[in-house]
Tab-separated table of C-alpha atoms and ligand atoms in Angstrom:
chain	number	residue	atom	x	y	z
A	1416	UNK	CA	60.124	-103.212	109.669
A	1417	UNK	CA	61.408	-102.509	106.321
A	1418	UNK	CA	58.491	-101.543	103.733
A	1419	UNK	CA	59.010	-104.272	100.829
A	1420	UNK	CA	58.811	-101.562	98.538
A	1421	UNK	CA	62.362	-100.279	99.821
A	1422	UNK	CA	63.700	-103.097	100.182
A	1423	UNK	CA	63.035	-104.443	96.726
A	1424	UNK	CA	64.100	-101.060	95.416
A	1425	UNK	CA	67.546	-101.191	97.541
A	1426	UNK	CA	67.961	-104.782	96.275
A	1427	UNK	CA	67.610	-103.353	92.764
A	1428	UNK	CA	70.230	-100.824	92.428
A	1429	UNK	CA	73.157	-103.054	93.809
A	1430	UNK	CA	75.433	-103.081	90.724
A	1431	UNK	CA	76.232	-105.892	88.686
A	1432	UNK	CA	79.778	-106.597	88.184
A	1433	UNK	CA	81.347	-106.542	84.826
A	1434	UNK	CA	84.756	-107.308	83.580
A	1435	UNK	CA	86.480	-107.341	80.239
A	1436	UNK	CA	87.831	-109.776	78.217
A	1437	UNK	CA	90.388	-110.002	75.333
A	1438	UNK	CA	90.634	-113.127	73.112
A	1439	UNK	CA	92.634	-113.988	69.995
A	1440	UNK	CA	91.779	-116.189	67.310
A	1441	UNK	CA	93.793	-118.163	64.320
A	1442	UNK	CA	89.998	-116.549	62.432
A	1443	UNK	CA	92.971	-113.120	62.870
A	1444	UNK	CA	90.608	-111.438	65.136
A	1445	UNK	CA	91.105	-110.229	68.479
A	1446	UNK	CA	87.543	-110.128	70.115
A	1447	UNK	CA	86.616	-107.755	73.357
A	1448	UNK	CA	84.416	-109.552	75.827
A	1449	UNK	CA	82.212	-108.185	78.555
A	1450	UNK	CA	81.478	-110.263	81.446
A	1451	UNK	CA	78.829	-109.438	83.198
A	1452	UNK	CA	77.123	-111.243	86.464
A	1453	UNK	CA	74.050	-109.722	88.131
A	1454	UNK	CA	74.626	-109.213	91.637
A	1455	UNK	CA	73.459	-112.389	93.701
A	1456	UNK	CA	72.577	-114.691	90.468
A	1457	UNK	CA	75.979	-115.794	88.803
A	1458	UNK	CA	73.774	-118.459	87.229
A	1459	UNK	CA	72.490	-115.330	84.513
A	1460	UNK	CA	76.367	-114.473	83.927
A	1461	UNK	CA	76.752	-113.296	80.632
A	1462	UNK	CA	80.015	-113.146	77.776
A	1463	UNK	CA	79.393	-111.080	75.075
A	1464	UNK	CA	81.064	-109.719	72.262
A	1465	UNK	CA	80.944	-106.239	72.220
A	1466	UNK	CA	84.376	-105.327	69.744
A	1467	UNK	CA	86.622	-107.004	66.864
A	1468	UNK	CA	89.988	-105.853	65.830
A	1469	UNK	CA	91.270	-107.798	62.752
A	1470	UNK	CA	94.618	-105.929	63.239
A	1471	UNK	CA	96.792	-108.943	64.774
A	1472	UNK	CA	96.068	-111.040	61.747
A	1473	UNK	CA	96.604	-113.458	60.121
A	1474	UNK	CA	97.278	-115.743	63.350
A	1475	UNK	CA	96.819	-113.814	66.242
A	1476	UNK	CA	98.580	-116.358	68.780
A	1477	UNK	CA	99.162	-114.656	71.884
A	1478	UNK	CA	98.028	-111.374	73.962
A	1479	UNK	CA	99.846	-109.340	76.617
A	1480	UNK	CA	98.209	-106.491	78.344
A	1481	UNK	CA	100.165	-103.466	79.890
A	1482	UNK	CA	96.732	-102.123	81.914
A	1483	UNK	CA	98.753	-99.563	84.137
A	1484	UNK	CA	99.045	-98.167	80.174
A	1485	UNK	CA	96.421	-99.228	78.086
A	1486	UNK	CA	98.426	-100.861	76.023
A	1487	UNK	CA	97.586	-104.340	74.771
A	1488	UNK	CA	100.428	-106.549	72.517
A	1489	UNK	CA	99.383	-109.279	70.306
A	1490	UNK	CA	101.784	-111.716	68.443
A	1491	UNK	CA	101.032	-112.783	65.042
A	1492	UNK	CA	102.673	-116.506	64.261
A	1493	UNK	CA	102.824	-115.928	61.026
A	1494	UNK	CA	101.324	-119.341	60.123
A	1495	UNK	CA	100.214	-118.134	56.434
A	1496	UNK	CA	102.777	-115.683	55.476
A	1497	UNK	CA	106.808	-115.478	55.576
A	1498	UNK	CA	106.889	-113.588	58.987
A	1499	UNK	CA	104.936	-113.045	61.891
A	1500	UNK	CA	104.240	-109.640	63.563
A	1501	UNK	CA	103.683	-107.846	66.450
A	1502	UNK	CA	100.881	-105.360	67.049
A	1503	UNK	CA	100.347	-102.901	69.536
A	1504	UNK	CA	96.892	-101.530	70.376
A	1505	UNK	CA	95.355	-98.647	72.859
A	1506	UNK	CA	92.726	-99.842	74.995
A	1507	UNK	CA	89.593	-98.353	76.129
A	1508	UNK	CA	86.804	-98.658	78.696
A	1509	UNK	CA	84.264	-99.303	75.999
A	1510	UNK	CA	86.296	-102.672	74.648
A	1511	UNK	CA	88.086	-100.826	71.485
A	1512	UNK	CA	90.971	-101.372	70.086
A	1513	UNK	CA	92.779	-98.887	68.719
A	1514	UNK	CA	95.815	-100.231	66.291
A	1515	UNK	CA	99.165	-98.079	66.834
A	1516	UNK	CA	101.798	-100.186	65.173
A	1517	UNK	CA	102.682	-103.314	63.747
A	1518	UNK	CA	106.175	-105.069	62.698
A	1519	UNK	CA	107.618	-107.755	61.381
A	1520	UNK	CA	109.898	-110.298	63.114
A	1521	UNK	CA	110.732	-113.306	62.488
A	1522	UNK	CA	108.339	-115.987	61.942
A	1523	UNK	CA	106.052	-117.967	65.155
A	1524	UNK	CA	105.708	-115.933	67.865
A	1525	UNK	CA	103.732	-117.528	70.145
A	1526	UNK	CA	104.489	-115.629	73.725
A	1527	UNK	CA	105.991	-112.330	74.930
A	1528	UNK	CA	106.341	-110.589	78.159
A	1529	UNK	CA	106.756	-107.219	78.696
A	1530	UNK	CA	110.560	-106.616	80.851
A	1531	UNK	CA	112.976	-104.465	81.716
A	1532	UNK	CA	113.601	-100.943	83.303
A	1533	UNK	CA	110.115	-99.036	82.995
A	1534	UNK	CA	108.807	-101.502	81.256
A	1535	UNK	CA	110.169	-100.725	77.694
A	1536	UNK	CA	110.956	-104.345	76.334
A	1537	UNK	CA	108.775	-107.103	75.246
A	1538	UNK	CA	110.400	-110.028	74.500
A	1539	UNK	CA	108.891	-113.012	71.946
A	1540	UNK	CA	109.485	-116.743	71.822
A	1541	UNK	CA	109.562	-117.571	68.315
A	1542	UNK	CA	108.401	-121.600	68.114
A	1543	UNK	CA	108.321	-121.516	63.757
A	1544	UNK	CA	111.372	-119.244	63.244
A	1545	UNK	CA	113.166	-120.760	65.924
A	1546	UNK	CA	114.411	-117.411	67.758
A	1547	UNK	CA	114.270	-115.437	70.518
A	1548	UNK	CA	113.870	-111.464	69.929
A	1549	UNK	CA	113.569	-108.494	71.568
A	1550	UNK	CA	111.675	-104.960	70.729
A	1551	UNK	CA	111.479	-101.634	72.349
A	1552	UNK	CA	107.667	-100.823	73.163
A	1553	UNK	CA	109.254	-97.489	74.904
A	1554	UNK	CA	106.841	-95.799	72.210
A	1555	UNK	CA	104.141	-97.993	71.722
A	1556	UNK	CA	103.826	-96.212	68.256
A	1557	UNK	CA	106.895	-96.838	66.968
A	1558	UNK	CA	107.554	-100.927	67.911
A	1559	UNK	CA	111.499	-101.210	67.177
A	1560	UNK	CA	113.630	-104.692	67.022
A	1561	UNK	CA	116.632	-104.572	69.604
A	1562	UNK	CA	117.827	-108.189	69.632
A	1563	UNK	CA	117.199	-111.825	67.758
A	1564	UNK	CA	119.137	-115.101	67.946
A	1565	UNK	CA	117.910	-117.772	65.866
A	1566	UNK	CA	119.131	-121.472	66.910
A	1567	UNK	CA	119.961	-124.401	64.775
A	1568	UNK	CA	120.095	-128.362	66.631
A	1569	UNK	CA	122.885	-130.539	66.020
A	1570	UNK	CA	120.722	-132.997	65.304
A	1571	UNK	CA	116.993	-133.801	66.228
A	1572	UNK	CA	115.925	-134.267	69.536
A	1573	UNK	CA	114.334	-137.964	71.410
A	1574	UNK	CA	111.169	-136.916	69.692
A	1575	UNK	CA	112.061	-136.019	66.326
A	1576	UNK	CA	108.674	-135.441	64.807
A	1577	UNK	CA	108.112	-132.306	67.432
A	1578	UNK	CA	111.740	-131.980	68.322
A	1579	UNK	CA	112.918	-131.615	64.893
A	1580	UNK	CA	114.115	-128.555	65.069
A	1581	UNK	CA	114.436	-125.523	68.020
A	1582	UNK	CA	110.538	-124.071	69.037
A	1583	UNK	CA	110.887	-121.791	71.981
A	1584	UNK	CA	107.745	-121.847	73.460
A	1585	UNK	CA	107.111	-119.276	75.959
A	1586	UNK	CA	109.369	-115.519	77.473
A	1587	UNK	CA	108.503	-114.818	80.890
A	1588	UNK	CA	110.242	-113.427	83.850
A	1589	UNK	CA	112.407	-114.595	86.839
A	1590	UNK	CA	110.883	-112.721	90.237
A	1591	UNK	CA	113.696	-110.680	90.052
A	1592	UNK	CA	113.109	-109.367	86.619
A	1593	UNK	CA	116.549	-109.578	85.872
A	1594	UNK	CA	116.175	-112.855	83.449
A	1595	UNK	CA	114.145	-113.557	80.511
A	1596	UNK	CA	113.407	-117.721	80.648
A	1597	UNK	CA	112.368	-119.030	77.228
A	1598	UNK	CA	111.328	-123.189	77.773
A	1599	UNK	CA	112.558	-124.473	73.677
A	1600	UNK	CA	110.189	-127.690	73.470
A	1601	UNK	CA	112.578	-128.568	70.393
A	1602	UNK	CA	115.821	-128.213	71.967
A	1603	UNK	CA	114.731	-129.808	75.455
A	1604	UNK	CA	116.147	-126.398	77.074
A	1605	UNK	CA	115.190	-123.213	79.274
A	1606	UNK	CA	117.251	-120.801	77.460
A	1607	UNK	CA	118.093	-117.981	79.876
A	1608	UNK	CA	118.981	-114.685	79.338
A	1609	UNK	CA	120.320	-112.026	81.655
A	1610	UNK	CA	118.963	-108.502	80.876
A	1611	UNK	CA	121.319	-105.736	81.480
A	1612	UNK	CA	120.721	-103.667	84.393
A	1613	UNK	CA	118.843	-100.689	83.698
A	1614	UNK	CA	118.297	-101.028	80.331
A	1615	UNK	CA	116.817	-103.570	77.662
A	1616	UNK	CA	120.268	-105.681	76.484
A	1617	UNK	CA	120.406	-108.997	77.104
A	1618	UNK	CA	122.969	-111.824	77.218
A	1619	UNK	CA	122.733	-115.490	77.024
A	1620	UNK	CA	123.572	-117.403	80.305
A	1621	UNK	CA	123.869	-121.110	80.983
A	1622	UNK	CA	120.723	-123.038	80.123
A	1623	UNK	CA	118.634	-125.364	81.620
A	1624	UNK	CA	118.892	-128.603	80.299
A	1625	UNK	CA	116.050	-130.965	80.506
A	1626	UNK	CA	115.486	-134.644	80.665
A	1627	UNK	CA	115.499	-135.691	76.755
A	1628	UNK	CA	111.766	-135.870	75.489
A	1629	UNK	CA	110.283	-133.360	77.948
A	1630	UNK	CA	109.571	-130.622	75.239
A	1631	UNK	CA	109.552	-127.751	77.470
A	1632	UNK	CA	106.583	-125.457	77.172
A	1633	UNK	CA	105.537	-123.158	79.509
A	1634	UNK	CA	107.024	-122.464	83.501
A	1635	UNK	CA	105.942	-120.431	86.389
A	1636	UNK	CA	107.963	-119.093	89.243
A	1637	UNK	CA	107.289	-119.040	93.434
A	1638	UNK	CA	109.388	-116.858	95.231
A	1639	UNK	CA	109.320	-117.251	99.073
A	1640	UNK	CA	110.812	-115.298	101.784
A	1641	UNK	CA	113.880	-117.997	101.309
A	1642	UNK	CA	113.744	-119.623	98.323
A	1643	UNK	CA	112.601	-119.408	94.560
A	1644	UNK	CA	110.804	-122.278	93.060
A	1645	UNK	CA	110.728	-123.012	89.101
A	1646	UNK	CA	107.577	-125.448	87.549
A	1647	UNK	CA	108.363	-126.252	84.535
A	1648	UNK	CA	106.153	-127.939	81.598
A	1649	UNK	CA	106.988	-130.762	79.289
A	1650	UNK	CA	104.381	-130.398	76.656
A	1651	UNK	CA	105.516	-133.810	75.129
A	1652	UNK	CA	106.126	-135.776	78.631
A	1653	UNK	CA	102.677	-134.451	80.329
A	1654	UNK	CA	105.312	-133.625	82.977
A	1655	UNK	CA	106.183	-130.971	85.994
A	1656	UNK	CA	109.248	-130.790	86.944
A	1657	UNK	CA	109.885	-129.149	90.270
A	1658	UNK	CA	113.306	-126.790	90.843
A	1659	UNK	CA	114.548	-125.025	93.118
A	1660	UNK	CA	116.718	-121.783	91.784
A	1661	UNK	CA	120.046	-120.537	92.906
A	1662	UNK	CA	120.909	-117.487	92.133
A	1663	UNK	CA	124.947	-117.652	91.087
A	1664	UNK	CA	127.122	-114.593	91.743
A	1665	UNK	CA	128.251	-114.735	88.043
A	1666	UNK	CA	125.089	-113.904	86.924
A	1667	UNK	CA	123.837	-117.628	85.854
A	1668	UNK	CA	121.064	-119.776	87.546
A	1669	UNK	CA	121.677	-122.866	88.512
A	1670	UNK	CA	118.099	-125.344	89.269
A	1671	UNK	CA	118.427	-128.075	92.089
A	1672	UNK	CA	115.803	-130.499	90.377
A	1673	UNK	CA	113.378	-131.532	93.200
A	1674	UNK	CA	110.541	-133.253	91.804
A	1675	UNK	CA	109.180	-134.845	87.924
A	1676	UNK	CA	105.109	-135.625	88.317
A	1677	UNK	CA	102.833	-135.785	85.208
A	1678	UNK	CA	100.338	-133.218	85.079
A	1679	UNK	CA	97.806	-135.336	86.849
A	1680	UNK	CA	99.796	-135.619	90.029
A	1681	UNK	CA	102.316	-138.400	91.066
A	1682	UNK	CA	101.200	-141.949	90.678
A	1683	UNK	CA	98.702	-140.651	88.509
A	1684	UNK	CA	98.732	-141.848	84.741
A	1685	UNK	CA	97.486	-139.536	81.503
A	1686	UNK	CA	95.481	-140.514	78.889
A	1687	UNK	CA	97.312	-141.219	75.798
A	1688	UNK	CA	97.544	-138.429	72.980
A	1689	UNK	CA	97.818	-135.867	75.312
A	1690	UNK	CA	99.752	-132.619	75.350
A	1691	UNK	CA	100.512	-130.745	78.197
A	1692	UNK	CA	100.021	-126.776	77.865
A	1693	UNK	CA	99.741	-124.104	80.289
A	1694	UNK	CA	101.136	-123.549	83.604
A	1695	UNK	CA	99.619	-120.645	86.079
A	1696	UNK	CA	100.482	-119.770	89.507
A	1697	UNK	CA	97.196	-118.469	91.965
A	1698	UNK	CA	97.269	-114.609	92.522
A	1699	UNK	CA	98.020	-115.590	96.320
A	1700	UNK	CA	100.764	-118.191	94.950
A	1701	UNK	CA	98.718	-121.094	97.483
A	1702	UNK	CA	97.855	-123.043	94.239
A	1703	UNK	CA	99.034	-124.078	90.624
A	1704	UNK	CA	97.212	-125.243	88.305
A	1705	UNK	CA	97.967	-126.546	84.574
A	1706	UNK	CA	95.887	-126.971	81.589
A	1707	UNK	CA	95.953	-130.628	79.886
A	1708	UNK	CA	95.389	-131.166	76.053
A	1709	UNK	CA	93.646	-133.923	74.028
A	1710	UNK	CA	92.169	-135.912	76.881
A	1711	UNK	CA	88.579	-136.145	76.035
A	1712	UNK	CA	88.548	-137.116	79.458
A	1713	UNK	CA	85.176	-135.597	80.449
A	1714	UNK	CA	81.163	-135.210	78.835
A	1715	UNK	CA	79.763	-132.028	80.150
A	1716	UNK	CA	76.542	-130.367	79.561
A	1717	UNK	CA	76.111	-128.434	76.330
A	1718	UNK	CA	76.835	-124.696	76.846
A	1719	UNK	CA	73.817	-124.672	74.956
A	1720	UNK	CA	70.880	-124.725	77.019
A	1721	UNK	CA	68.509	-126.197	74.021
A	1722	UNK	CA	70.719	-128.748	73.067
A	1723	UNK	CA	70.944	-131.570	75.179
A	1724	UNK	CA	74.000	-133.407	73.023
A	1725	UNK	CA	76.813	-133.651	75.835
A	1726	UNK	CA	80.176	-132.487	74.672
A	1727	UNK	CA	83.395	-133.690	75.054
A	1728	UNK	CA	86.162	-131.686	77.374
A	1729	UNK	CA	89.820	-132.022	78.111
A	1730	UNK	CA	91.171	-131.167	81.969
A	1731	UNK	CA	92.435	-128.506	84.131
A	1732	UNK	CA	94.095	-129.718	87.083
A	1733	UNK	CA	94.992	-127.724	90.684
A	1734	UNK	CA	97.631	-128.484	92.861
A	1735	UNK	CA	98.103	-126.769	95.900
A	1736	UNK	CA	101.810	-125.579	97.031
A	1737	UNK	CA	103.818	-125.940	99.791
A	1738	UNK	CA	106.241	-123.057	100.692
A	1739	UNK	CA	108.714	-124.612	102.960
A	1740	UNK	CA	109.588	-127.452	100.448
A	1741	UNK	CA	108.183	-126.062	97.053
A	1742	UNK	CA	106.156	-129.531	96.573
A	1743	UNK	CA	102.923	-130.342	94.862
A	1744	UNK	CA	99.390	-131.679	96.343
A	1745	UNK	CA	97.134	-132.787	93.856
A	1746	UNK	CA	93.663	-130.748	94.275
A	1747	UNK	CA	91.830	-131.358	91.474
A	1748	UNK	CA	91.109	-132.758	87.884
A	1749	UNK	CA	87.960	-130.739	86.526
A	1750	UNK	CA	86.463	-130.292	83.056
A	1751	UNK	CA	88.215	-127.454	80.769
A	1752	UNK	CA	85.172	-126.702	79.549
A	1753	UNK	CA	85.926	-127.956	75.864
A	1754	UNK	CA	88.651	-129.391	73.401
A	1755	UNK	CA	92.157	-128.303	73.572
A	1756	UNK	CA	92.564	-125.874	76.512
A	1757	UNK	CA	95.303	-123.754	74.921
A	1758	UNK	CA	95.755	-121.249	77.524
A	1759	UNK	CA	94.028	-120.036	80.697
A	1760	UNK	CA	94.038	-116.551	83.004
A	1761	UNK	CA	93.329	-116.439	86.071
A	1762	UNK	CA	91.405	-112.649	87.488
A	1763	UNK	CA	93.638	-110.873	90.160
A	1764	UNK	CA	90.772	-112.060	93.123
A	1765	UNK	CA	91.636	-115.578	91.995
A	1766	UNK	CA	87.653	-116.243	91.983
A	1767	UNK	CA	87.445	-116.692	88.323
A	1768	UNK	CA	89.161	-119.076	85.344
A	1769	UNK	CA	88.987	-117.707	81.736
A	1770	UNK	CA	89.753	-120.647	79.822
A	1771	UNK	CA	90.153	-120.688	75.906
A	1772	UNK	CA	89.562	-123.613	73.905
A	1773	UNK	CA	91.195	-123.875	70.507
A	1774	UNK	CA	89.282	-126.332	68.888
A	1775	UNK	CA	86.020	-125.800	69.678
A	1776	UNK	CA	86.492	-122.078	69.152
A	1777	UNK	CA	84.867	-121.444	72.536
A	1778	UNK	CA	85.950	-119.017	75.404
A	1779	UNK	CA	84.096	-120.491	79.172
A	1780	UNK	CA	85.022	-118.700	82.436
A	1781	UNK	CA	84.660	-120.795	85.727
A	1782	UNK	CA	84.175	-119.960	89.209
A	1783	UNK	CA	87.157	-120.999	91.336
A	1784	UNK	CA	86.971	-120.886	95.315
A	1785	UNK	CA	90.143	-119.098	96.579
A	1786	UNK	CA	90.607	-121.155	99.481
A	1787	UNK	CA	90.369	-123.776	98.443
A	1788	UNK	CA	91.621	-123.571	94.944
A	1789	UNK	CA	89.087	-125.919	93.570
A	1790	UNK	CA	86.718	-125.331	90.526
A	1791	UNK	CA	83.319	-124.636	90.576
A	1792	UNK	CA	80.179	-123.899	87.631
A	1793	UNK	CA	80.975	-122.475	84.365
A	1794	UNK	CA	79.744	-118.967	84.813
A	1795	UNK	CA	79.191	-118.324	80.814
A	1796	UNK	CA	80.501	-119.383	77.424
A	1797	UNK	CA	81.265	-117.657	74.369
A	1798	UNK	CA	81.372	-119.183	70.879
A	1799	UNK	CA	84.416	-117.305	68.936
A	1800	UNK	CA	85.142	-117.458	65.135
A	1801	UNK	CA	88.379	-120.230	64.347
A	1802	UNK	CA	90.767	-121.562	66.759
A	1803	UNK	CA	91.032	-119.715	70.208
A	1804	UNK	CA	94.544	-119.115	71.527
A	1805	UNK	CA	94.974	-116.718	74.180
A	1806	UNK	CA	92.086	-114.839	76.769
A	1807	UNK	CA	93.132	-112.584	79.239
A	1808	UNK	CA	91.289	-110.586	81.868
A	1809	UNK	CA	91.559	-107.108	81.145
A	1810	UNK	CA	92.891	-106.066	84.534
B	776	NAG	C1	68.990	-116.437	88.179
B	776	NAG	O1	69.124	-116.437	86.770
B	776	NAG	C2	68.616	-117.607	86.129
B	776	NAG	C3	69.001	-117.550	84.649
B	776	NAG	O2	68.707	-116.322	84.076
B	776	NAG	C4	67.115	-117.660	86.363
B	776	NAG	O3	66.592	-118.819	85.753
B	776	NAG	C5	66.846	-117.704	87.866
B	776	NAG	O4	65.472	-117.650	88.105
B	776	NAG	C6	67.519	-116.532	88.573
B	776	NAG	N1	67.417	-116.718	90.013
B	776	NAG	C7	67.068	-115.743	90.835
B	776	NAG	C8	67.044	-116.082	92.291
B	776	NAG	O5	66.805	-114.611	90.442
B	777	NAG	C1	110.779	-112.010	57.014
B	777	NAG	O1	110.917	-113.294	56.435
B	777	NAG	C2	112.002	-113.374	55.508
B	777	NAG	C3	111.902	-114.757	54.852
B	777	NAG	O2	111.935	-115.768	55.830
B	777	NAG	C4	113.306	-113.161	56.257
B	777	NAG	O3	114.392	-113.220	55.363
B	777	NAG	C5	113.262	-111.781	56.930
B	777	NAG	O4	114.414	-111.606	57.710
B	777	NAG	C6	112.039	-111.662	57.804
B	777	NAG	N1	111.917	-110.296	58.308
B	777	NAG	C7	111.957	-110.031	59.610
B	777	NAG	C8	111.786	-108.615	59.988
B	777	NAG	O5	112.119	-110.868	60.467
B	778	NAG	C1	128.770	-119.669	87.271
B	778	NAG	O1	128.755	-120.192	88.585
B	778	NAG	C2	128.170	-121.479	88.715
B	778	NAG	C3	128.093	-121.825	90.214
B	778	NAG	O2	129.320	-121.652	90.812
B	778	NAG	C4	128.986	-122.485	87.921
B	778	NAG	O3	128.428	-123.773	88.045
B	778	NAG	C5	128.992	-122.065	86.473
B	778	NAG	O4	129.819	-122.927	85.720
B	778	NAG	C6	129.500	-120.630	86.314
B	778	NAG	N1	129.251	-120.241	84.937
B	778	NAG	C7	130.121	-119.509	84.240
B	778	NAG	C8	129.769	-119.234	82.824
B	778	NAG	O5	131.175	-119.096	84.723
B	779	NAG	C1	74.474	-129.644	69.657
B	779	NAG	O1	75.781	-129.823	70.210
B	779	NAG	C2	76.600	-130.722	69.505
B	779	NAG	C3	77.883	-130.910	70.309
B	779	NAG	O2	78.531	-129.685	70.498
B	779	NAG	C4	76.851	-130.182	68.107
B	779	NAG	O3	77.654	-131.074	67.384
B	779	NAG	C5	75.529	-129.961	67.401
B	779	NAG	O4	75.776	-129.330	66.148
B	779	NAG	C6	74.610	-129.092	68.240
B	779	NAG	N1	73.294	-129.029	67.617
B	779	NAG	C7	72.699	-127.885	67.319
B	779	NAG	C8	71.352	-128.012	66.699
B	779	NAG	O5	73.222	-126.785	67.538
């Protein structure tokens, strides 16, 4: 028999996990989280702010972490001043950030993604300047601009309130590395961009053209043992559109459209005002799952335990992948936790959903079941200063 004095003493000295958080605000902050959940209670999780960097502002709009580094990028949109900037910061176990440069570019950059050989080239979708540039982060000290093209429309696009002019809307990566995708929710494009081999140069390929009205946003990419698999977001549809890539041996892509769905599954309708917004693949790849604007389709509990007012909360929805055929199941419709569910991360285990909320200026991280892909509790909230746009697991 085990004396209960041991045992309660063994029990005791099981650690707690912890994780960190970063999160950027239109306030022009970029706040460090800690997440911390005592071992066997995740109902006493806790999100706390333990640091504040100001050095992203005045619209910090979008973080990208190089862990293996400790380097952590943050765009700037620019929404107050001429241009908008990118920062560079060193990162540290104790949630600091320490600023190492910051440059202009050309107004609205809303996304980046680190590319090329080593590493050395983050590349920026520029929705208010209507551009797509490059820079050399090969010294993180000394940011440098490589490349920029800035594109005009003919005329406005099927929805010319939003489609008024180009807004590329997202960089991110083929599998292969070798192409830089930027979805233009103005232009009703992917513009695609084939990156030089073993360096950071770039050249514009053949685009994607979309069905008129989609106002591409974000995309994200399943590669298989035989095929790769493109989802791609219409932001003004509430659309995925399902593609199969082919890789052209003149260096273009070419996308075999296999399936359109709104972002609540097929046959499924969306409540009106809403705005499609982010698009995430499960660490495993079994699962995607997309984050749905404006609903107001759910009351949850208040975050607050002493207030018993319900709040409102828009929708994250699951879908769970098939890797013969590239097609969509519908999982699940859950709560976002809050208004206007920006942007999500999902941790490398795949057990946990940081989710930030722009308008209610509130950060919640859920518990998500890997097997199944479906939702669980909200672990913990945090309340953060102005509109949220961007939390990422610091991993
Ligand atoms: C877990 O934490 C909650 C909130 O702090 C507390 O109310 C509850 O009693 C704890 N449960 C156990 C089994 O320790
Ligand atoms: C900053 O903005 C001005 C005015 O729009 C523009 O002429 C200039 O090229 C921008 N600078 C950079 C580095 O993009
Ligand atoms: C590249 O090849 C594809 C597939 O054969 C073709 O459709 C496309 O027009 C070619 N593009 C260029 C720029 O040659
Ligand atoms: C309670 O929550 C509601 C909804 O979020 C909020 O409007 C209200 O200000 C809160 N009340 C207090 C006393 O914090």
């Amino acid at each position: 028999m085990i004396p209960v004095g041991l045992l309660s003493l063994s029990l005791a000295v099981v650690p707690s996990s912890a994780a960190l958080l970063y999160v950027s605000s239109y306030a022009g902050t970029i706040t460090t989280l800690s997440l911390t959940i005592p071992s066997g209670n995740a109902s006493s999780a806790t999100l706390e702010a333990i640091s504040t960097s100001d050095g992203c502002a005045p619209s910090p709009a979008w973080l990208t972490l190089d862990y293996p580094n400790s380097r952590l990028y943050c765009t700037d949109e620019g929404l107050t001043t001429p241009n908008g900037t990118v920062s560079s910061f060193q990162t540290s176990d104790d949630g600091s950030l320490v600023q190492l440069d910051k440059i202009d570019v050309i107004s609205g950059p809303v996304s980046a993604v680190i590319y090329g050989e080593g590493g050395d080239g983050l590349a920026l979708a520029q929705y208010g300047g209507s551009s797509f540039t490059t820079l050399s982060i090969a010294d993180a000290a000394a940011l440098t601009v490589l490349q920029s093209e800035t594109y005009k429309l003919s005329q406005p696009g099927s929805n010319p309130s939003r489609q008024e002019a180009s807004h590329p809307h997202e960089a991110l990566l083929d599998p292969t590395g070798d192409y830089i995708l930027v979805p233009d929710l103005g232009a009703d494009l992917v513009r695609i961009f084939k990156v030089e081999e073993g360096g950071l140069e770039w050249t514009s390929v053949d685009p994607l053209v979309t069905v008129p009205g989609t106002g591409p946003r974000h995309a994200a990419f399943l590669a298989t043992d035989e095929k790769t698999f493109m989802y791609l977001v219409g932001e003004l549809a509430n659309t995925i559109t399902g593609y199969e890539v082919v890789y052209n041996s003149n260096s273009t892509l070419s996308f075999v459209e296999l399936f359109a769905i709104n972002t609540h599954g097929e046959g499924e309708t969306v409540p009106k005002g809403t705005t499609a917004a982010e698009i995430e693949l499960s660490p495993d790849e079994k699962f995607l799952v997309v984050s749905s604007r404006g609903e107001n389709s759910f009351t949850i509990p208040n975050f607050d335990p002493t207030n018993s007012t319900e709040i409102i909360s828009d929708a994250i929805i699951s879908f769970s992948l098939d890797h013969a055929t590239g097609g969509l199941t519908h999982v699940q419709t859950a709560p976002s936790g809050g208004r206007i569910p920006r942007q999500f991360s999902i941790n490398k285990a795949g057990d946990m959903v940081a989710i930030g909320l722009q308008s209610d200026g509130r950060v919640v991280v859920v518990k998500r079941d890997v097997q199944t892909g479906l939702l669980g509790n909200f672990l913990a909230s945090a309340d953060i200063a102005g509109e949220v746009t961007a939390v990422i697991f610091d991993e």
